[in-house]
Steps between C-alpha positions, in 0.01 A plus 500: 500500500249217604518154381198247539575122467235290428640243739512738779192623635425823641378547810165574353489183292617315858176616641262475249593128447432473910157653433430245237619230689260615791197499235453827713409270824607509834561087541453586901157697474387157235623286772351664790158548317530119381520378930245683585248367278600137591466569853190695512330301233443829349302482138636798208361513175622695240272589224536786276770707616460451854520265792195434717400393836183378632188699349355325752824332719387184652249450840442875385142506654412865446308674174664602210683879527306789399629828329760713777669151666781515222846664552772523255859488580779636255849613573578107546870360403510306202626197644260479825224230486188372671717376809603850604194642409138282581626457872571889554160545344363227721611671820197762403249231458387219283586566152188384247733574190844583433614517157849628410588627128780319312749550204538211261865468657350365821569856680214707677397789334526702785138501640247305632151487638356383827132415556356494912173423605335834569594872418629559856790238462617645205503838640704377817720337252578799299581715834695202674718385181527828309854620451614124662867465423442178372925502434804751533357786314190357375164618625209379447199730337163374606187648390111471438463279189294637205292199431323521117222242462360616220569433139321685203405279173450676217381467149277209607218441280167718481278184569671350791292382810574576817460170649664305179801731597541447847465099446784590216705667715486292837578229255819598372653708843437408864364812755263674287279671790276743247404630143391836322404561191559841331458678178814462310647683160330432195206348638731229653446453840748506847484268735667561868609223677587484914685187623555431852867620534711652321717190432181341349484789261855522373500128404203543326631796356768258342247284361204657374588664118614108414221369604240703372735467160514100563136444617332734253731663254415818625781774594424687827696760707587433894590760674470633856244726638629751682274681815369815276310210282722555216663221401923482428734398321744251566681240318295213455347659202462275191704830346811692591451752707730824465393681817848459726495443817487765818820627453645397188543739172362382208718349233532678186639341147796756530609431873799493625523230686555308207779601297563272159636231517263338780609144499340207634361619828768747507820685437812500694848699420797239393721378821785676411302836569498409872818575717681173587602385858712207596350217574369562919522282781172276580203690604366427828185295550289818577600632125398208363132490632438820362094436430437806310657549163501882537642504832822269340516718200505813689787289712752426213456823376604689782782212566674627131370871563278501216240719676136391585327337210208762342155328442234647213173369465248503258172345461433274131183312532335214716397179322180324512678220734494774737882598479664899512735541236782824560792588368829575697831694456739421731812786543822449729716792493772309457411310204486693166181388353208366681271195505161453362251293471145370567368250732139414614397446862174416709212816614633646832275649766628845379759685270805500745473118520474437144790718453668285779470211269626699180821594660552109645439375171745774315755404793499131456519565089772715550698229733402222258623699182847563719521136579441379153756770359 
Protein backbone atom coordinates (compact mmCIF):
# COMPACT_ATOMS: atom_id res chain seq x y z
CA UNK A 1 0.00 0.00 0.00
CA UNK A 2 1.43 3.52 -1.01
CA UNK A 3 1.17 6.52 1.08
CA UNK A 4 1.83 10.15 -0.35
CA UNK A 5 2.56 12.99 2.18
CA UNK A 6 2.09 16.24 1.11
CA UNK A 7 5.21 17.29 2.97
CA UNK A 8 7.29 14.79 1.29
CA UNK A 9 7.92 15.15 -2.21
CA UNK A 10 8.36 12.60 -4.72
CA UNK A 11 11.08 12.35 -6.70
CA UNK A 12 9.09 13.70 -9.55
CA UNK A 13 7.88 16.74 -7.64
CA UNK A 14 11.92 17.13 -6.58
CA UNK A 15 12.61 17.61 -10.22
CA UNK A 16 9.98 19.45 -11.53
CA UNK A 17 10.52 22.19 -8.83
CA UNK A 18 14.45 22.11 -10.22
CA UNK A 19 13.01 22.71 -13.71
CA UNK A 20 11.04 25.63 -12.47
CA UNK A 21 13.69 26.99 -10.60
CA UNK A 22 15.91 26.81 -13.86
CA UNK A 23 13.01 28.81 -15.81
CA UNK A 24 14.17 25.97 -18.27
CA UNK A 25 17.76 27.87 -18.67
CA UNK A 26 21.07 26.71 -18.58
CA UNK A 27 22.58 29.79 -16.18
CA UNK A 28 26.16 28.69 -17.91
CA UNK A 29 25.00 28.84 -21.70
CA UNK A 30 23.20 32.74 -20.40
CA UNK A 31 26.49 33.46 -18.95
CA UNK A 32 28.69 32.40 -21.68
CA UNK A 33 26.40 34.06 -24.38
CA UNK A 34 26.26 37.30 -22.02
CA UNK A 35 30.73 37.54 -22.25
CA UNK A 36 30.78 37.20 -25.49
CA UNK A 37 28.69 39.96 -26.47
CA UNK A 38 30.60 42.36 -24.10
CA UNK A 39 33.78 41.40 -25.52
CA UNK A 40 33.04 41.35 -29.11
CA UNK A 41 30.77 44.32 -28.98
CA UNK A 42 28.43 42.09 -30.69
CA UNK A 43 24.76 43.84 -31.45
CA UNK A 44 21.36 41.09 -31.06
CA UNK A 45 18.04 42.21 -31.55
CA UNK A 46 15.19 40.36 -30.86
CA UNK A 47 12.06 41.23 -32.57
CA UNK A 48 9.22 39.00 -33.13
CA UNK A 49 10.13 35.66 -32.11
CA UNK A 50 13.61 35.73 -33.02
CA UNK A 51 17.02 37.14 -32.39
CA UNK A 52 18.92 38.93 -35.16
CA UNK A 53 22.30 39.82 -36.26
CA UNK A 54 23.50 42.28 -38.67
CA UNK A 55 21.18 42.47 -41.92
CA UNK A 56 23.88 44.30 -42.89
CA UNK A 57 26.78 43.68 -39.85
CA UNK A 58 28.91 46.68 -39.63
CA UNK A 59 32.01 47.87 -42.30
CA UNK A 60 29.89 45.20 -44.32
CA UNK A 61 30.93 46.76 -47.74
CA UNK A 62 29.38 44.24 -50.11
CA UNK A 63 25.59 44.29 -51.83
CA UNK A 64 22.74 43.05 -50.25
CA UNK A 65 22.25 38.86 -50.58
CA UNK A 66 20.32 37.61 -53.39
CA UNK A 67 18.01 34.45 -53.47
CA UNK A 68 20.43 30.87 -52.94
CA UNK A 69 23.10 32.66 -50.21
CA UNK A 70 20.73 31.51 -47.26
CA UNK A 71 21.23 28.26 -45.24
CA UNK A 72 19.13 27.04 -42.49
CA UNK A 73 20.35 25.16 -39.57
CA UNK A 74 17.98 22.95 -37.29
CA UNK A 75 18.80 20.08 -35.06
CA UNK A 76 20.34 22.89 -32.61
CA UNK A 77 20.19 22.30 -28.59
CA UNK A 78 17.83 24.35 -26.89
CA UNK A 79 20.12 26.02 -24.69
CA UNK A 80 23.02 26.93 -27.37
CA UNK A 81 23.24 30.65 -28.39
CA UNK A 82 24.84 33.08 -30.81
CA UNK A 83 28.38 32.51 -29.08
CA UNK A 84 28.62 28.86 -30.13
CA UNK A 85 27.02 29.40 -33.19
CA UNK A 86 27.93 32.98 -35.40
CA UNK A 87 31.75 32.10 -34.98
CA UNK A 88 31.37 28.39 -36.37
CA UNK A 89 29.36 30.02 -39.10
CA UNK A 90 32.01 32.67 -39.46
CA UNK A 91 34.78 30.15 -40.08
CA UNK A 92 32.84 29.68 -43.68
CA UNK A 93 32.81 33.31 -44.41
CA UNK A 94 31.31 36.60 -43.52
CA UNK A 95 27.91 36.15 -42.32
CA UNK A 96 25.40 39.14 -43.81
CA UNK A 97 22.51 37.80 -41.49
CA UNK A 98 22.06 35.42 -38.82
CA UNK A 99 18.86 35.23 -37.15
CA UNK A 100 18.08 32.48 -34.60
CA UNK A 101 14.29 31.55 -33.60
CA UNK A 102 13.27 31.91 -29.94
CA UNK A 103 10.59 30.67 -27.38
CA UNK A 104 9.08 33.28 -25.13
CA UNK A 105 11.09 31.40 -22.24
CA UNK A 106 14.34 32.80 -23.60
CA UNK A 107 15.25 29.17 -25.14
CA UNK A 108 16.09 28.64 -28.97
CA UNK A 109 13.64 27.01 -30.84
CA UNK A 110 15.90 24.73 -32.25
CA UNK A 111 16.82 26.37 -35.64
CA UNK A 112 18.28 29.12 -37.14
CA UNK A 113 19.22 30.82 -40.36
CA UNK A 114 22.49 32.04 -41.76
CA UNK A 115 22.82 34.57 -44.61
CA UNK A 116 26.62 34.72 -46.74
CA UNK A 117 27.44 36.90 -49.38
CA UNK A 118 27.06 34.84 -52.54
CA UNK A 119 25.45 31.36 -53.34
CA UNK A 120 28.86 29.63 -53.35
CA UNK A 121 29.50 30.39 -49.55
CA UNK A 122 26.44 29.02 -48.58
CA UNK A 123 26.93 25.95 -50.50
CA UNK A 124 30.53 25.43 -48.91
CA UNK A 125 28.82 26.04 -45.70
CA UNK A 126 26.22 23.44 -46.01
CA UNK A 127 28.98 20.69 -47.12
CA UNK A 128 31.64 21.90 -44.44
CA UNK A 129 29.12 22.24 -41.31
CA UNK A 130 26.48 19.65 -42.22
CA UNK A 131 26.13 16.88 -39.68
CA UNK A 132 28.77 19.19 -37.29
CA UNK A 133 28.54 17.71 -33.83
CA UNK A 134 28.06 20.91 -32.49
CA UNK A 135 27.92 18.79 -28.74
CA UNK A 136 27.96 15.06 -27.45
CA UNK A 137 25.29 13.69 -29.61
CA UNK A 138 24.08 16.70 -31.25
CA UNK A 139 24.59 17.25 -34.96
CA UNK A 140 24.05 19.86 -36.71
CA UNK A 141 21.54 19.75 -39.99
CA UNK A 142 22.48 22.39 -42.49
CA UNK A 143 20.69 22.95 -45.59
CA UNK A 144 19.71 25.30 -48.61
CA UNK A 145 17.24 27.84 -47.14
CA UNK A 146 13.82 28.23 -48.87
CA UNK A 147 13.67 31.95 -49.02
CA UNK A 148 9.73 33.30 -49.74
CA UNK A 149 9.69 36.96 -50.77
CA UNK A 150 6.54 37.16 -51.87
CA UNK A 151 3.33 37.93 -50.13
CA UNK A 152 -0.20 37.78 -51.85
CA UNK A 153 -2.89 40.64 -50.84
CA UNK A 154 -6.11 39.87 -51.46
CA UNK A 155 -9.54 41.31 -51.50
CA UNK A 156 -8.04 44.76 -52.23
CA UNK A 157 -10.34 47.05 -53.83
CA UNK A 158 -11.45 46.99 -57.66
CA UNK A 159 -10.26 50.69 -58.18
CA UNK A 160 -6.88 50.60 -56.68
CA UNK A 161 -3.86 52.18 -58.59
CA UNK A 162 -0.91 50.66 -59.05
CA UNK A 163 1.31 53.40 -58.15
CA UNK A 164 -1.09 54.70 -55.09
CA UNK A 165 -0.39 51.04 -53.87
CA UNK A 166 3.13 50.72 -54.07
CA UNK A 167 3.58 54.36 -52.32
CA UNK A 168 0.96 52.58 -49.69
CA UNK A 169 2.84 49.77 -49.25
CA UNK A 170 6.59 51.06 -49.15
CA UNK A 171 5.01 53.32 -46.62
CA UNK A 172 3.91 51.04 -44.10
CA UNK A 173 6.86 47.95 -44.59
CA UNK A 174 10.51 48.48 -45.52
CA UNK A 175 12.01 46.16 -48.75
CA UNK A 176 9.25 46.26 -51.11
CA UNK A 177 11.34 45.52 -54.46
CA UNK A 178 8.03 45.04 -56.94
CA UNK A 179 4.16 45.01 -57.57
CA UNK A 180 1.47 43.04 -59.69
CA UNK A 181 -1.76 43.51 -60.08
CA UNK A 182 -4.18 40.60 -60.83
CA UNK A 183 -7.77 39.84 -61.30
CA UNK A 184 -9.13 38.82 -58.02
CA UNK A 185 -12.68 37.06 -56.87
CA UNK A 186 -15.65 39.00 -57.29
CA UNK A 187 -14.27 41.58 -59.36
CA UNK A 188 -11.85 42.42 -56.46
CA UNK A 189 -8.53 42.56 -57.47
CA UNK A 190 -4.92 40.67 -56.20
CA UNK A 191 -2.10 42.33 -55.77
CA UNK A 192 1.48 40.37 -55.48
CA UNK A 193 4.01 41.85 -53.64
CA UNK A 194 8.12 40.88 -53.78
CA UNK A 195 10.32 42.36 -51.00
CA UNK A 196 13.94 42.09 -51.00
CA UNK A 197 14.40 39.13 -48.55
CA UNK A 198 12.53 37.04 -47.09
CA UNK A 199 12.92 38.63 -43.60
CA UNK A 200 11.50 41.85 -45.20
CA UNK A 201 8.45 39.88 -46.17
CA UNK A 202 7.60 38.06 -42.98
CA UNK A 203 7.61 41.34 -40.97
CA UNK A 204 5.48 42.79 -43.29
CA UNK A 205 3.51 39.85 -43.27
CA UNK A 206 2.91 40.74 -39.48
CA UNK A 207 1.83 44.09 -40.26
CA UNK A 208 -0.12 44.51 -43.23
CA UNK A 209 -4.11 43.27 -42.39
CA UNK A 210 -3.80 46.11 -39.35
CA UNK A 211 -2.80 48.50 -41.32
CA UNK A 212 -4.85 48.34 -44.21
CA UNK A 213 -7.76 47.94 -41.28
CA UNK A 214 -6.12 51.13 -39.38
CA UNK A 215 -5.28 53.30 -42.46
CA UNK A 216 -8.44 52.59 -44.44
CA UNK A 217 -10.95 50.42 -42.70
CA UNK A 218 -10.65 47.99 -45.24
CA UNK A 219 -10.11 44.08 -44.38
CA UNK A 220 -7.53 42.39 -46.68
CA UNK A 221 -5.97 38.87 -46.75
CA UNK A 222 -1.92 38.35 -46.60
CA UNK A 223 -0.80 35.43 -47.48
CA UNK A 224 2.25 33.90 -49.19
CA UNK A 225 2.70 33.11 -52.76
CA UNK A 226 3.96 30.05 -53.29
CA UNK A 227 6.27 29.20 -56.80
CA UNK A 228 3.17 27.59 -58.91
CA UNK A 229 1.58 31.36 -58.62
CA UNK A 230 -1.02 30.19 -56.35
CA UNK A 231 -1.08 31.85 -53.40
CA UNK A 232 -1.23 29.91 -49.57
CA UNK A 233 -2.42 29.84 -46.69
CA UNK A 234 -0.87 30.55 -43.58
CA UNK A 235 -1.74 32.09 -40.38
CA UNK A 236 -1.69 35.64 -40.64
CA UNK A 237 -5.13 35.56 -42.01
CA UNK A 238 -7.57 38.14 -40.54
CA UNK A 239 -9.65 34.55 -40.05
CA UNK A 240 -8.89 31.18 -38.53
CA UNK A 241 -7.60 29.00 -40.64
CA UNK A 242 -8.49 25.14 -40.17
CA UNK A 243 -6.03 23.67 -42.67
CA UNK A 244 -3.34 21.85 -40.05
CA UNK A 245 -0.17 21.85 -40.55
CA UNK A 246 2.21 19.19 -42.66
CA UNK A 247 1.81 16.53 -40.45
CA UNK A 248 -0.75 17.15 -38.01
CA UNK A 249 -4.46 15.43 -38.05
CA UNK A 250 -7.13 17.60 -37.97
CA UNK A 251 -9.05 18.16 -34.79
CA UNK A 252 -12.48 16.99 -34.64
CA UNK A 253 -15.30 18.16 -31.90
CA UNK A 254 -15.32 14.43 -30.69
CA UNK A 255 -11.44 13.85 -30.29
CA UNK A 256 -9.87 12.16 -28.01
CA UNK A 257 -7.36 14.02 -26.95
CA UNK A 258 -9.63 15.80 -24.89
CA UNK A 259 -11.51 13.83 -22.55
CA UNK A 260 -14.14 15.96 -20.14
CA UNK A 261 -13.12 17.48 -17.73
CA UNK A 262 -10.31 19.63 -19.60
CA UNK A 263 -9.29 22.06 -16.97
CA UNK A 264 -7.45 25.14 -17.23
CA UNK A 265 -4.77 24.34 -19.73
CA UNK A 266 -5.01 20.87 -18.66
CA UNK A 267 -5.70 17.75 -16.70
CA UNK A 268 -3.47 15.82 -14.50
CA UNK A 269 -4.34 12.47 -12.33
CA UNK A 270 -4.36 13.29 -8.31
CA UNK A 271 -0.70 12.66 -6.60
CA UNK A 272 -1.67 9.84 -4.82
CA UNK A 273 -2.09 7.95 -8.27
CA UNK A 274 1.71 8.13 -8.70
CA UNK A 275 3.98 5.51 -6.87
CA UNK A 276 5.86 7.18 -3.97
CA UNK A 277 9.70 7.05 -3.38
CA UNK A 278 11.62 8.26 -0.40
CA UNK A 279 12.86 11.30 -0.48
CA UNK A 280 16.58 10.79 -2.85
CA UNK A 281 19.85 12.07 -2.26
CA UNK A 282 20.80 15.52 -4.15
CA UNK A 283 20.97 15.31 -7.82
CA UNK A 284 24.15 16.09 -9.35
CA UNK A 285 24.78 19.38 -11.15
CA UNK A 286 24.47 17.68 -14.64
CA UNK A 287 20.65 16.64 -13.56
CA UNK A 288 19.96 19.85 -12.71
CA UNK A 289 20.81 21.62 -16.08
CA UNK A 290 18.61 19.48 -17.83
CA UNK A 291 17.61 22.24 -20.80
CA UNK A 292 14.94 20.29 -22.36
CA UNK A 293 11.77 19.60 -20.49
CA UNK A 294 11.16 16.33 -22.40
CA UNK A 295 14.50 15.03 -21.98
CA UNK A 296 13.93 15.55 -17.78
CA UNK A 297 10.52 14.11 -18.00
CA UNK A 298 11.55 11.16 -19.90
CA UNK A 299 14.46 11.11 -16.94
CA UNK A 300 12.18 10.88 -13.79
CA UNK A 301 10.12 8.58 -15.43
CA UNK A 302 12.47 6.01 -16.10
CA UNK A 303 14.17 6.86 -12.49
CA UNK A 304 10.51 5.47 -10.78
CA UNK A 305 10.02 2.93 -13.80
CA UNK A 306 7.03 4.52 -15.04
CA UNK A 307 7.86 3.75 -18.69
CA UNK A 308 8.52 6.43 -21.44
CA UNK A 309 5.95 9.16 -21.46
CA UNK A 310 3.43 8.72 -24.82
CA UNK A 311 2.90 12.04 -26.78
CA UNK A 312 -0.55 12.64 -29.08
CA UNK A 313 -0.93 15.50 -31.14
CA UNK A 314 -3.56 17.16 -32.73
CA UNK A 315 -3.92 20.23 -34.68
CA UNK A 316 -6.98 23.06 -33.31
CA UNK A 317 -6.57 26.23 -35.16
CA UNK A 318 -3.96 29.15 -35.69
CA UNK A 319 -4.98 32.66 -34.61
CA UNK A 320 -4.79 35.78 -36.50
CA UNK A 321 -1.63 36.84 -34.18
CA UNK A 322 -0.06 34.20 -36.10
CA UNK A 323 -0.05 31.42 -33.29
CA UNK A 324 -0.76 27.20 -33.84
CA UNK A 325 -3.13 26.06 -31.44
CA UNK A 326 -3.03 21.77 -30.75
CA UNK A 327 -4.19 19.72 -28.39
CA UNK A 328 -2.10 17.07 -26.42
CA UNK A 329 -2.61 13.80 -24.45
CA UNK A 330 0.08 12.86 -22.58
CA UNK A 331 0.14 8.77 -21.41
CA UNK A 332 2.85 7.16 -18.96
CA UNK A 333 2.29 3.60 -18.52
CA UNK A 334 2.68 3.86 -15.21
CA UNK A 335 0.21 6.38 -14.37
CA UNK A 336 -3.49 5.37 -14.64
CA UNK A 337 -5.00 8.19 -16.46
CA UNK A 338 -3.27 10.55 -18.71
CA UNK A 339 -2.71 14.29 -19.19
CA UNK A 340 -4.32 16.67 -21.52
CA UNK A 341 -4.37 19.74 -22.57
CA UNK A 342 -3.81 22.57 -25.11
CA UNK A 343 -1.11 24.99 -25.56
CA UNK A 344 -0.22 27.40 -28.47
CA UNK A 345 3.27 27.82 -29.91
CA UNK A 346 5.11 29.89 -32.75
CA UNK A 347 5.07 28.56 -36.96
CA UNK A 348 8.04 26.11 -37.30
CA UNK A 349 9.95 25.61 -40.53
CA UNK A 350 8.07 22.23 -40.83
CA UNK A 351 5.70 19.70 -38.99
CA UNK A 352 8.41 17.73 -36.98
CA UNK A 353 9.54 21.05 -35.42
CA UNK A 354 6.25 22.27 -34.52
CA UNK A 355 5.58 19.01 -33.00
CA UNK A 356 9.01 19.51 -31.19
CA UNK A 357 7.48 22.46 -29.52
CA UNK A 358 4.06 20.63 -28.68
CA UNK A 359 5.73 17.92 -26.77
CA UNK A 360 8.17 20.71 -24.79
CA UNK A 361 5.26 22.59 -23.95
CA UNK A 362 3.07 19.31 -22.76
CA UNK A 363 6.43 18.33 -20.82
CA UNK A 364 6.94 21.50 -18.96
CA UNK A 365 2.85 21.51 -18.16
CA UNK A 366 3.11 18.22 -17.01
CA UNK A 367 6.27 19.10 -14.56
CA UNK A 368 4.53 22.32 -13.51
CA UNK A 369 1.11 20.52 -12.69
CA UNK A 370 3.47 17.84 -10.55
CA UNK A 371 5.17 20.66 -8.81
CA UNK A 372 2.07 22.53 -7.93
CA UNK A 373 0.34 19.15 -6.73
Amino acid sequence: MLIIFKKCPTVMQIYAGVFLSLKVLNPASISSLECWVQKTAVKLVQINGQRKYGGPPPNWTGPVPGPGCEVFISQIPRDIYEDRLIPLFQHVAPLYEFRLMMNFSGQNRGFAYAKYGDPLHAGVAIRTLHRHELQEGARLVVRRSTEKRQLSLGEMPAGVQREQLLQVLRGIADGVESLTLRPGKGGGVTAVVQYTSHYTASMAKKVLCEAFKKRFDIMITVKWQSFSGKPRQDADQAKLSASPPPGFPQVTLRSSLLPPPLLDGGHRPALGQYPSLPRPARPGREALLFGDAVALLRKVCDMLDLGPPLYSTQYLCSSPEGFLCFAFRVLIPGVPLPYTGMTRVLPGCSGAAQREEVYHAAAEHILRSLYQA
